[in-house]
GROMACS .gro file of C-alpha atoms in nm:
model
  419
    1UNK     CA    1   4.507   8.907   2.720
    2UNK     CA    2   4.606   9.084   3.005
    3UNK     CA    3   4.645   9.460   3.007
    4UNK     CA    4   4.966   9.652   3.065
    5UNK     CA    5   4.951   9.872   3.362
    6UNK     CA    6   5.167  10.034   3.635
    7UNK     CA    7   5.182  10.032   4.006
    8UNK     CA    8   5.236  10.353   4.218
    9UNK     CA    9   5.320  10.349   4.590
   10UNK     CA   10   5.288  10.630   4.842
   11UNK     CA   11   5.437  10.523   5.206
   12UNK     CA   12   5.403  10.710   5.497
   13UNK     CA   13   5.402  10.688   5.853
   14UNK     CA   14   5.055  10.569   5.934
   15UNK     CA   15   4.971  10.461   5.578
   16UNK     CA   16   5.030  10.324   5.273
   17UNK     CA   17   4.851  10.427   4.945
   18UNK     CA   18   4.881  10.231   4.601
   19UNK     CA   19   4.687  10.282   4.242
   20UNK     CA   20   4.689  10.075   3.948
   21UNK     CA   21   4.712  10.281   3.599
   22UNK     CA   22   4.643  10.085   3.284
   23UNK     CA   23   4.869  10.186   2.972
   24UNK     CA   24   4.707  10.256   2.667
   25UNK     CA   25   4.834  10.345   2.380
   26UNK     CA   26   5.133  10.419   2.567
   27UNK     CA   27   5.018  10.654   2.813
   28UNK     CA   28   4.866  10.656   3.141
   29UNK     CA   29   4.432  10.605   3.173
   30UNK     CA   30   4.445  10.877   3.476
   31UNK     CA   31   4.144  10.721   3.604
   32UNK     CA   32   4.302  10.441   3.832
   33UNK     CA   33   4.185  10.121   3.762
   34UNK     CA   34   4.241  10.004   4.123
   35UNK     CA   35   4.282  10.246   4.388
   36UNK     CA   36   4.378  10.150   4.780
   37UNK     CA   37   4.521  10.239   5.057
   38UNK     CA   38   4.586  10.107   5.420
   39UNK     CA   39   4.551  10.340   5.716
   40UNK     CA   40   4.551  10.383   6.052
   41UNK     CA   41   4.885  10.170   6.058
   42UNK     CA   42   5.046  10.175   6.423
   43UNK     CA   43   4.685  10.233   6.620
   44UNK     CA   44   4.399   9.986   6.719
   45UNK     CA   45   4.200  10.051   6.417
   46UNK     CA   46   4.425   9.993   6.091
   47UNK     CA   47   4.176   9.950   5.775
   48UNK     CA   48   4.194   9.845   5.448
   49UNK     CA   49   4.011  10.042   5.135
   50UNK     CA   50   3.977   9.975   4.804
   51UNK     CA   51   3.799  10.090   4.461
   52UNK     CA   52   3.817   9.948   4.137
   53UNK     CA   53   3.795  10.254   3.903
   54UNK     CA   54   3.423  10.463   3.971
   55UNK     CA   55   3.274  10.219   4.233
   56UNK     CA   56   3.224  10.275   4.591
   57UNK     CA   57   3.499  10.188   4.803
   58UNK     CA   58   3.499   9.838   5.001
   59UNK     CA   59   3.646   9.946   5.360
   60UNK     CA   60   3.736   9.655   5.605
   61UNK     CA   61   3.923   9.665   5.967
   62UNK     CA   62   4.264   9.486   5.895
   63UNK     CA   63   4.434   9.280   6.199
   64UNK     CA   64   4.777   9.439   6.264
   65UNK     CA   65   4.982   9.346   6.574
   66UNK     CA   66   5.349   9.338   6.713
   67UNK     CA   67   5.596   9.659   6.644
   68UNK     CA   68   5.532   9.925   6.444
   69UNK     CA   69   5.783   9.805   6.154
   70UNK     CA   70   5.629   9.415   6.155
   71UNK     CA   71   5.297   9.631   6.112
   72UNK     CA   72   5.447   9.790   5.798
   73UNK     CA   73   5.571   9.462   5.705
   74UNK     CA   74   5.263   9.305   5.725
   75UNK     CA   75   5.049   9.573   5.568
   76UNK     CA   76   5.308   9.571   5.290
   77UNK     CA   77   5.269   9.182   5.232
   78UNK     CA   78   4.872   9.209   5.243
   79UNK     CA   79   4.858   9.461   4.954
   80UNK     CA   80   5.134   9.246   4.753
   81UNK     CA   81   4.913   8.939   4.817
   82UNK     CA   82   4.584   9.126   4.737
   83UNK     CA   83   4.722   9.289   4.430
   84UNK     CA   84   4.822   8.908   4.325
   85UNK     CA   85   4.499   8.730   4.388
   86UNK     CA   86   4.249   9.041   4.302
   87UNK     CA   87   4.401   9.174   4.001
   88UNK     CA   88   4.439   8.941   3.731
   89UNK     CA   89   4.351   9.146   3.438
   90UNK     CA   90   4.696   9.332   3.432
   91UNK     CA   91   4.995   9.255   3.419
   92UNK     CA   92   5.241   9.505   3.662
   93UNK     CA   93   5.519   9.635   3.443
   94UNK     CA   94   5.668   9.859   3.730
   95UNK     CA   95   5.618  10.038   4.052
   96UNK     CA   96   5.672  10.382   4.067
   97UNK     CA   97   5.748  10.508   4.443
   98UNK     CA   98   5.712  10.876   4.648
   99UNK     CA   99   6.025  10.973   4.786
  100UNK     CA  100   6.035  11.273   4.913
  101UNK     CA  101   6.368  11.411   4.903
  102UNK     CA  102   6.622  11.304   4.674
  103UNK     CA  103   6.920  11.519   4.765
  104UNK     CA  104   7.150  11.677   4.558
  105UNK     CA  105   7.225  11.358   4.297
  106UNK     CA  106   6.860  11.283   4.180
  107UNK     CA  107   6.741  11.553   3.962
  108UNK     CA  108   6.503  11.283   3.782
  109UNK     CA  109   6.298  10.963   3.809
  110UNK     CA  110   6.533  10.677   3.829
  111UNK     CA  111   6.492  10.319   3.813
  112UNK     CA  112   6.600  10.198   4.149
  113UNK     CA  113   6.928   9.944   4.294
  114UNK     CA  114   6.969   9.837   4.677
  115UNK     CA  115   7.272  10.082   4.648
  116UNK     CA  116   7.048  10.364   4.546
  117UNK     CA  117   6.824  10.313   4.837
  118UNK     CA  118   7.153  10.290   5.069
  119UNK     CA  119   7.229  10.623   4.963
  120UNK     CA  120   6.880  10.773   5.007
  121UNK     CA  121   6.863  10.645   5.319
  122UNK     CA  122   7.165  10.906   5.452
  123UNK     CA  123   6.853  11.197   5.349
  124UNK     CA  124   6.615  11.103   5.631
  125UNK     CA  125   6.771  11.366   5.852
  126UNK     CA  126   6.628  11.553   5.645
  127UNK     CA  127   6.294  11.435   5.568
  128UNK     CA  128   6.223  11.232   5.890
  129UNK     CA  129   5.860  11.235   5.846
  130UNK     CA  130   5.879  11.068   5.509
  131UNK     CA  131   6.159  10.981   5.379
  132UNK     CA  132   6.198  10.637   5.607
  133UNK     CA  133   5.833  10.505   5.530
  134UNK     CA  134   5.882  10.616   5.138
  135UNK     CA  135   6.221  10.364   5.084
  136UNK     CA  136   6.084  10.110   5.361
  137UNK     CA  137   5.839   9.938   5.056
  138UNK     CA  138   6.131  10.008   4.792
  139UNK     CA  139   6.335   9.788   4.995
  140UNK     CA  140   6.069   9.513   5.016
  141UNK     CA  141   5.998   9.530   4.661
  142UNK     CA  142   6.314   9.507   4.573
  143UNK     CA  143   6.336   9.154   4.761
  144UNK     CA  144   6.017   9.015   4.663
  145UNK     CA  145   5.916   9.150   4.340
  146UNK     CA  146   6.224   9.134   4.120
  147UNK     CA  147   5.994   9.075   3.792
  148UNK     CA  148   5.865   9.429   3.846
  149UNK     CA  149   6.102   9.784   3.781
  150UNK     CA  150   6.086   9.988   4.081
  151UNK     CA  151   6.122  10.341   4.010
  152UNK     CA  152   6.217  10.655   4.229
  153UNK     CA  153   6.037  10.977   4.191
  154UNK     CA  154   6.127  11.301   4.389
  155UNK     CA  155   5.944  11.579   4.510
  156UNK     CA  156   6.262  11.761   4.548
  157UNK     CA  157   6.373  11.745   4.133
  158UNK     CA  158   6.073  11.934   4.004
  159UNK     CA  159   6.274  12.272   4.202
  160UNK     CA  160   6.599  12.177   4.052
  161UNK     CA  161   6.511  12.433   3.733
  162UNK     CA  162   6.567  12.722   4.055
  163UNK     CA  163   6.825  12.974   3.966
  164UNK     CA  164   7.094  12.951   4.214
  165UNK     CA  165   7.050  13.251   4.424
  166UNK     CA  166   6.693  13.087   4.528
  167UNK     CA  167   6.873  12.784   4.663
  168UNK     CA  168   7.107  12.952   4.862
  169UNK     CA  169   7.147  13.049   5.232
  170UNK     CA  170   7.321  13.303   5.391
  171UNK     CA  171   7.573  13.105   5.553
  172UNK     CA  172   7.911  13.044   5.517
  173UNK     CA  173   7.979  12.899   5.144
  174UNK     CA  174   8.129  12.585   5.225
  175UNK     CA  175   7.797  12.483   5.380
  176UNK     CA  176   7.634  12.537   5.017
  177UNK     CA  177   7.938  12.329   4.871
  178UNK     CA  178   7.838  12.038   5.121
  179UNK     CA  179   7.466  12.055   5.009
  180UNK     CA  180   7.318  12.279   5.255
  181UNK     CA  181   7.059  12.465   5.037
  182UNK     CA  182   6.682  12.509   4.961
  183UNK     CA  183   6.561  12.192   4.814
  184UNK     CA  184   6.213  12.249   4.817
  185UNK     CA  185   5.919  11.958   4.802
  186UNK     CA  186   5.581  11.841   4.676
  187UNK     CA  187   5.698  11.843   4.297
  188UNK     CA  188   5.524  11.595   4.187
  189UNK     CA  189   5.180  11.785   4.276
  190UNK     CA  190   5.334  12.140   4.144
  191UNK     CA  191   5.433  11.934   3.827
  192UNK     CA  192   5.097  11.752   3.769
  193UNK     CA  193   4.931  12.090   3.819
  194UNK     CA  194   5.163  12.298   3.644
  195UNK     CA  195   5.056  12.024   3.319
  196UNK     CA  196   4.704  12.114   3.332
  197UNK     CA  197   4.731  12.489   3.393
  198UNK     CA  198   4.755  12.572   2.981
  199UNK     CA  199   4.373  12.441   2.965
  200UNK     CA  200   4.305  12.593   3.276
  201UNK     CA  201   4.424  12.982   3.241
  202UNK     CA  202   4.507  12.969   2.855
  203UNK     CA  203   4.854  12.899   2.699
  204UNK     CA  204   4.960  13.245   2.738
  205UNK     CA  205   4.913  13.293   3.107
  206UNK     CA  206   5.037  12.959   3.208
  207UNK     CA  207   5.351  13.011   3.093
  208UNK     CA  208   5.386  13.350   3.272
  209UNK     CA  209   5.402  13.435   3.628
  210UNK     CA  210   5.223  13.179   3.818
  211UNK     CA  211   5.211  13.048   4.186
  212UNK     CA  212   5.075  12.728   4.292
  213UNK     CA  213   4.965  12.678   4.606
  214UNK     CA  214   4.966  12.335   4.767
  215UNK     CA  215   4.786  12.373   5.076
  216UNK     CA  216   4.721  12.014   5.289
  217UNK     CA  217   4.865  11.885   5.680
  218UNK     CA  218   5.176  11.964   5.455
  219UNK     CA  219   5.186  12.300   5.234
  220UNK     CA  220   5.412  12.524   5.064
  221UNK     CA  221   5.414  12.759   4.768
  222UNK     CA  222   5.541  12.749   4.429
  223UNK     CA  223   5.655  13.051   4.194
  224UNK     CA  224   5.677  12.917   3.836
  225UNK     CA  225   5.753  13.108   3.518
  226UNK     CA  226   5.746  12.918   3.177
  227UNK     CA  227   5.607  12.604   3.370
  228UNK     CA  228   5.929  12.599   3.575
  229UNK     CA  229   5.980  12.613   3.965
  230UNK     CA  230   6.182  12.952   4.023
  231UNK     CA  231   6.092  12.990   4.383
  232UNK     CA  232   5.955  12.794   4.686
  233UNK     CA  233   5.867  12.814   5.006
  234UNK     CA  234   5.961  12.482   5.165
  235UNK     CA  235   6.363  12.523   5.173
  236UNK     CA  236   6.627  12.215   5.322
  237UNK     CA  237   6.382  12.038   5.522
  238UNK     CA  238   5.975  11.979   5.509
  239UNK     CA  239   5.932  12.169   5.847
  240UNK     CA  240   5.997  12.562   5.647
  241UNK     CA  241   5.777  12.799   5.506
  242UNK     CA  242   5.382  12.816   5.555
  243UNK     CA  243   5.219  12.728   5.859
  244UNK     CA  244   5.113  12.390   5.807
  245UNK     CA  245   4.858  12.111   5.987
  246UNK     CA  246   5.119  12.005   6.265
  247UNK     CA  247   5.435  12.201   6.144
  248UNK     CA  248   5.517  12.525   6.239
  249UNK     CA  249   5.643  12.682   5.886
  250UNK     CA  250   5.957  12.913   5.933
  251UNK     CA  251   6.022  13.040   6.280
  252UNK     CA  252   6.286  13.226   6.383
  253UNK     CA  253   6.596  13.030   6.434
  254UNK     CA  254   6.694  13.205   6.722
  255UNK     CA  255   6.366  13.071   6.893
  256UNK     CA  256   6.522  12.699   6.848
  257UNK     CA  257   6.844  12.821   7.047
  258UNK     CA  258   6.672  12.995   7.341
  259UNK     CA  259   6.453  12.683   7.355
  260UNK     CA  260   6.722  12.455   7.399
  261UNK     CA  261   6.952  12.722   7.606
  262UNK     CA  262   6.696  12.844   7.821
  263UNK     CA  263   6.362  12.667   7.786
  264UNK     CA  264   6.562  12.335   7.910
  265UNK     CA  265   6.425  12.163   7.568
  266UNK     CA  266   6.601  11.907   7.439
  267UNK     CA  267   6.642  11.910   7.049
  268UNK     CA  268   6.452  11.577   7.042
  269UNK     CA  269   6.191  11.756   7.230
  270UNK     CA  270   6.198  12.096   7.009
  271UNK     CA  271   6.201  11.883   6.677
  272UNK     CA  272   5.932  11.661   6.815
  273UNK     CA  273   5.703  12.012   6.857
  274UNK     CA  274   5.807  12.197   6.564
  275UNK     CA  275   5.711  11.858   6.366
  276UNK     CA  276   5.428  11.685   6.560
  277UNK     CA  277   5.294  11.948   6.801
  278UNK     CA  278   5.289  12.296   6.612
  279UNK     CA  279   5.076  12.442   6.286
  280UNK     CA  280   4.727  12.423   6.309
  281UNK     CA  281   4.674  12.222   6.599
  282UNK     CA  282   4.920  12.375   6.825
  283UNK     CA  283   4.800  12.723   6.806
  284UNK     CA  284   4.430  12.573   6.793
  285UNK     CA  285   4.497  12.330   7.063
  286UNK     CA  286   4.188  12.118   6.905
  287UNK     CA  287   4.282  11.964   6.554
  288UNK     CA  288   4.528  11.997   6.264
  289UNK     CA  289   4.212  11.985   6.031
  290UNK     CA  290   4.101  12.264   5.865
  291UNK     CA  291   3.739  12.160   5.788
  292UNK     CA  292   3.728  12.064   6.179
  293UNK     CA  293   3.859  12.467   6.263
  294UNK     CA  294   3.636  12.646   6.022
  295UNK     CA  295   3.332  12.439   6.155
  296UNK     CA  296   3.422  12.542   6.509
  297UNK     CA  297   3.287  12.847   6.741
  298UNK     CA  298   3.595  12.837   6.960
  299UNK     CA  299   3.841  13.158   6.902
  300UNK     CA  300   4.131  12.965   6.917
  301UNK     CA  301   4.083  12.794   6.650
  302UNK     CA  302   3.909  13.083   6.433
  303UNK     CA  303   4.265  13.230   6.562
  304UNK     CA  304   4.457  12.920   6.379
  305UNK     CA  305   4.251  12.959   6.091
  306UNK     CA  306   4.357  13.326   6.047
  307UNK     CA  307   4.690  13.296   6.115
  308UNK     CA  308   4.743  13.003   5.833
  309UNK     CA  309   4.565  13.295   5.626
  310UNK     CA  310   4.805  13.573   5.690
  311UNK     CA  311   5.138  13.360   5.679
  312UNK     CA  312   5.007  13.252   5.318
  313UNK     CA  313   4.940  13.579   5.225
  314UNK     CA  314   5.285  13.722   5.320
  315UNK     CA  315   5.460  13.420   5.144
  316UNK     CA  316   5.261  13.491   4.853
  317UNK     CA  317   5.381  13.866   4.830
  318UNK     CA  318   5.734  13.703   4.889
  319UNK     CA  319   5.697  13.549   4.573
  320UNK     CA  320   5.519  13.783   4.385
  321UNK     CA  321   5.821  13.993   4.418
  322UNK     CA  322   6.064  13.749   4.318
  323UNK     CA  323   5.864  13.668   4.013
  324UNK     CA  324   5.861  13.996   3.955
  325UNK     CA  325   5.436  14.045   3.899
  326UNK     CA  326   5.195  13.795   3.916
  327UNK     CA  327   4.956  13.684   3.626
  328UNK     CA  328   4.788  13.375   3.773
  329UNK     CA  329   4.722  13.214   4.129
  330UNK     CA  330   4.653  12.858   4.127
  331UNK     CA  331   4.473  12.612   4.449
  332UNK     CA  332   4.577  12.239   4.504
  333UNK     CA  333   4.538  12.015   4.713
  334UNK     CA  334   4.307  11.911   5.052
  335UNK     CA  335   4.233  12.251   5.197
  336UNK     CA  336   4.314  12.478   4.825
  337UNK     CA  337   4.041  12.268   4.660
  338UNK     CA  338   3.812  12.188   4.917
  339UNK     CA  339   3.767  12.483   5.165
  340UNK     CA  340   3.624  12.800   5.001
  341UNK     CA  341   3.657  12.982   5.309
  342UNK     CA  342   4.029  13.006   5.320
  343UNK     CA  343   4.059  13.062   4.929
  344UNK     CA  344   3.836  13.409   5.008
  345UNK     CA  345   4.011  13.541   5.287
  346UNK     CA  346   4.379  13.515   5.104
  347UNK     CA  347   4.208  13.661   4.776
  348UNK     CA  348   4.066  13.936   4.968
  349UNK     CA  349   4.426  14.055   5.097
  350UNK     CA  350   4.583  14.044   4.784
  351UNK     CA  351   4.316  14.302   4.600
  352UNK     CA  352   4.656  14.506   4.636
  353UNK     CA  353   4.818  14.259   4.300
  354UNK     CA  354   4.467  14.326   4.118
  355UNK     CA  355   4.291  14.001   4.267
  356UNK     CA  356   3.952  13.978   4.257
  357UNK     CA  357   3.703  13.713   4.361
  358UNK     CA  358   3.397  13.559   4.206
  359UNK     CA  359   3.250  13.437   4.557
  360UNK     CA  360   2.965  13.271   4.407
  361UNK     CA  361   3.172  13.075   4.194
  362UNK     CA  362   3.445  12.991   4.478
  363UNK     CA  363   3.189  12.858   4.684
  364UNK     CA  364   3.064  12.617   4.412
  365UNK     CA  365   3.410  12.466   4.307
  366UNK     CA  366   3.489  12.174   4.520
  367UNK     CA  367   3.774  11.921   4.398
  368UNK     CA  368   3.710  12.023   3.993
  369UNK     CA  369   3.938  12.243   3.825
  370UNK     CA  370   3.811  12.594   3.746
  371UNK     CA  371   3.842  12.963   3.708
  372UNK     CA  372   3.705  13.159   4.046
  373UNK     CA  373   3.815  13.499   3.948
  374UNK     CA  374   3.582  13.780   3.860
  375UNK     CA  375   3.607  13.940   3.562
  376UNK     CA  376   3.748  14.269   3.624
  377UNK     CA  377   4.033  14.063   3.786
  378UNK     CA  378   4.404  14.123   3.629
  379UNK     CA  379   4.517  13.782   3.825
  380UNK     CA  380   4.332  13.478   3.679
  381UNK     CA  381   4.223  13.265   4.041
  382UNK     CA  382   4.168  12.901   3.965
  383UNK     CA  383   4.140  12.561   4.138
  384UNK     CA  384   4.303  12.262   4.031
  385UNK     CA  385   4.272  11.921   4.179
  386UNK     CA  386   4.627  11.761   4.203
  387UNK     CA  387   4.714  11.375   4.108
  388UNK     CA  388   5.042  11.286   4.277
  389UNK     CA  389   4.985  10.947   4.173
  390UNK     CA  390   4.912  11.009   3.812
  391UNK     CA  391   5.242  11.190   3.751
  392UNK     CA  392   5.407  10.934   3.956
  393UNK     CA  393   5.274  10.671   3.680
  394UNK     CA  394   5.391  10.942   3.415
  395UNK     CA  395   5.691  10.923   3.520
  396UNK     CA  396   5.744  10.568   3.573
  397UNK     CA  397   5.603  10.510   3.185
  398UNK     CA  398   5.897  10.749   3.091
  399UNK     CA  399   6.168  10.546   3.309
  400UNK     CA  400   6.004  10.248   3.078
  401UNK     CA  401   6.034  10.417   2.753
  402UNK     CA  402   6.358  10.592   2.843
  403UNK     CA  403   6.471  10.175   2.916
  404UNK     CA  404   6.339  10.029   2.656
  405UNK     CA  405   6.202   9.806   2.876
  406UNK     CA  406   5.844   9.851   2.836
  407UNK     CA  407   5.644   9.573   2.656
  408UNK     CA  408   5.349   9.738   2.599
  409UNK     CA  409   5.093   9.551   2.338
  410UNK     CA  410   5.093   9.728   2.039
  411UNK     CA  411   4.672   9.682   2.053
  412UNK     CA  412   4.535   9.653   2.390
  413UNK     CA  413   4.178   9.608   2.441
  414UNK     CA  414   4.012   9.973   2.443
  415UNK     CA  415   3.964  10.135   2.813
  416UNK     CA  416   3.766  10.379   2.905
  417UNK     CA  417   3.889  10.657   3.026
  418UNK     CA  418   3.612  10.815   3.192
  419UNK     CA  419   3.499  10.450   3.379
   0.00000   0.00000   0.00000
């Protein structure tokens, strides 16, 4: 009999990354039973990996040709075709997609129509570095795969619990009316993370002031009290708040107009290097990656590194003071679970909110979930690896159950979880 299990897609620009969850017992196995993903998409080099739940990875160079979007096509038909003649233990019940930004309608996951997608497509304005490659394989699906639910799940709905004064600019009111407001995004990492903090810092303190930070080529910061976004730093589009790996983080918007005015920029041009050009590797000038930056000797880049360090230390005190305190600061993603070095240098500059660093400890946790404070410490510090594609899968299951439309064996044969 073949097992129940759910597909989860993440599209971007260069790559496309899938995992295949088994359902037990009517939840998610978070250990994927397949993972993949196809890079290098749009250069001479695209590859193809793929892992069937602990095993090493089989990597193999992948023949793409013609435009970018007949790459994407084909890519997109390789994985379907794979995933039909490779996988024959499971049966797919649904695939749950990223989309980035879901506007002002889509406060939750949704099961997904062509009309849907026609409407999400009017948000890549906002979201032009994602939003296009997450609905281009929503589209296909939704062609080829009919037997399969496709479901939509936004990074922008897990800051929808924001009171209203933290969505709102200072601009003229009829903007707000029109949806011109902070949105925020990576939700479904601040929500998978914001699940596991109870084990993590105790019941207590995760429901109290907390900040997550999800720092990776994209980052931002998240102020949650009783598990709920209240604050963020990412506002109407991905390009605001924290310096990122290619993005500049907030700027002054008076910089854009003297650019364009004066600088004889074009706004293709300025969008193009606040976007593509900016962050880490612009004020580096040698890579958007941090492991690359800490590694190197050159000051610019020891420059880059510091500067990512201060601008996340002043958005941290931003949201310290809208949460009023702070009981608990929390590390995702790439560079927050992987590079000690930057974890210590924004701990040391916030012994002002009672932080204080075990450094023996810091520099042993690596992409596991742990406490790194010391303890005279009156802010618990802890690491915790994010799983976008787990709660992706979570929420698909609850689009399912929510449906009705799951036909999950009562029985399935037992899985591991730890495999």
């Amino acid at each position: 009999m073949r097992r129940p299990a759910l597909l989860t897609l993440n599209a971007g620009s260069s790559s496309v990354k899938f995992s295949l969850f088994l359902v037990e017992d009517d939840a998610i196995v978070e250990t994927p039973h397949v993972w993949g993903q196809i890079d290098g998409i749009g250069t001479a080099h695209p590859r193809w990996r793929v892992r069937r739940g602990k095993n090493p990875s089989e990597t193999v160079a992948l023949s793409l040709t013609g435009s970018l979007d007949q790459q994407h096509e084909d890519a997109f038909t390789h994985l379907v075709d794979w995933l039909s003649t490779h996988v024959d233990d499971v049966k797919i019940l649904a695939t749950g997609h990223r989309i980035v930004h879901g506007g002002a309608r889509f406060h939750e996951p949704v099961r997904l129509t062509p009309e849907m997608v026609t409407e999400l497509e009017q948000l890549v304005p906002l979201a032009p570095l994602h939003q296009p490659h997450n609905l281009r394989p929503i589209k296909r699906m939704l062609e080829r795969r009919a037997d399969w639910v496709q479901v939509g799940c936004f990074d922008t709905a897990f800051h929808t619990t924001q009171p209203k004064l933290a969505q709102m600019f200072p601009l003229p009111r009829k903007l707000f009316d029109e949806g011109i407001r902070r949105y925020g995004f990576h939700g479904l990492s601040y929500d998978y993370v914001s699940r596991r903090l109870p084990e993590v810092l105790g019941p207590e303190r995760a429901k109290g002031r907390v900040i997550i930070a999800h720092l990776g080529n994209g980052a931002s910061l998240c102020a949650l009290r009783e598990g709920k976004s209240v604050a963020t730093t990412m506002g109407f589009t991905t390009i605001d708040g924290l310096m990122m790996g290619t993005r500049s983080g907030s700027i002054d918007p008076g910089l854009v107009l003297h650019l364009i005015e004066y600088g004889g920029m074009s706004v293709t041009q300025v969008d193009h290097m606040l976007y593509k050009e900016s962050g880490l590797l612009g004020v580096s000038g040698i890579s958007q990656d941090m492991r690359e930056l800490l590694a190197s000797d050159d000051p610019h880049a020891r420059e880059a590194v510091e500067l990512f360090c201060y601008r996340l230390v002043r958005e941290i005190g931003s949201l310290a003071a809208a949460l009023g305190g702070l009981d608990a600061l929390v590390f995702t993603a790439g560079i927050g679970e992987h590079a000690a070095p930057v974890r210590a240098r924004v701990i040391e500059r916030l012994d002002w909110l009672g932080a204080v660093l075990d450094p023996q400890v810091n520099e042993r946790i690596a992409g596991i979930a742990g406490r790194i404070d010391a303890p005279d410490s009156r802010v618990a510090l802890a690491v915790v690896p994010t799983n976008e594609e787990a709660m992706i899968a979570r929420y698909t299951l609850e689009v399912l159950r929510r449906e009705g439309s799951a036909t999950i064996a009562a029985n399935p044969p037992a899985v591991d979880a730890n495999r």
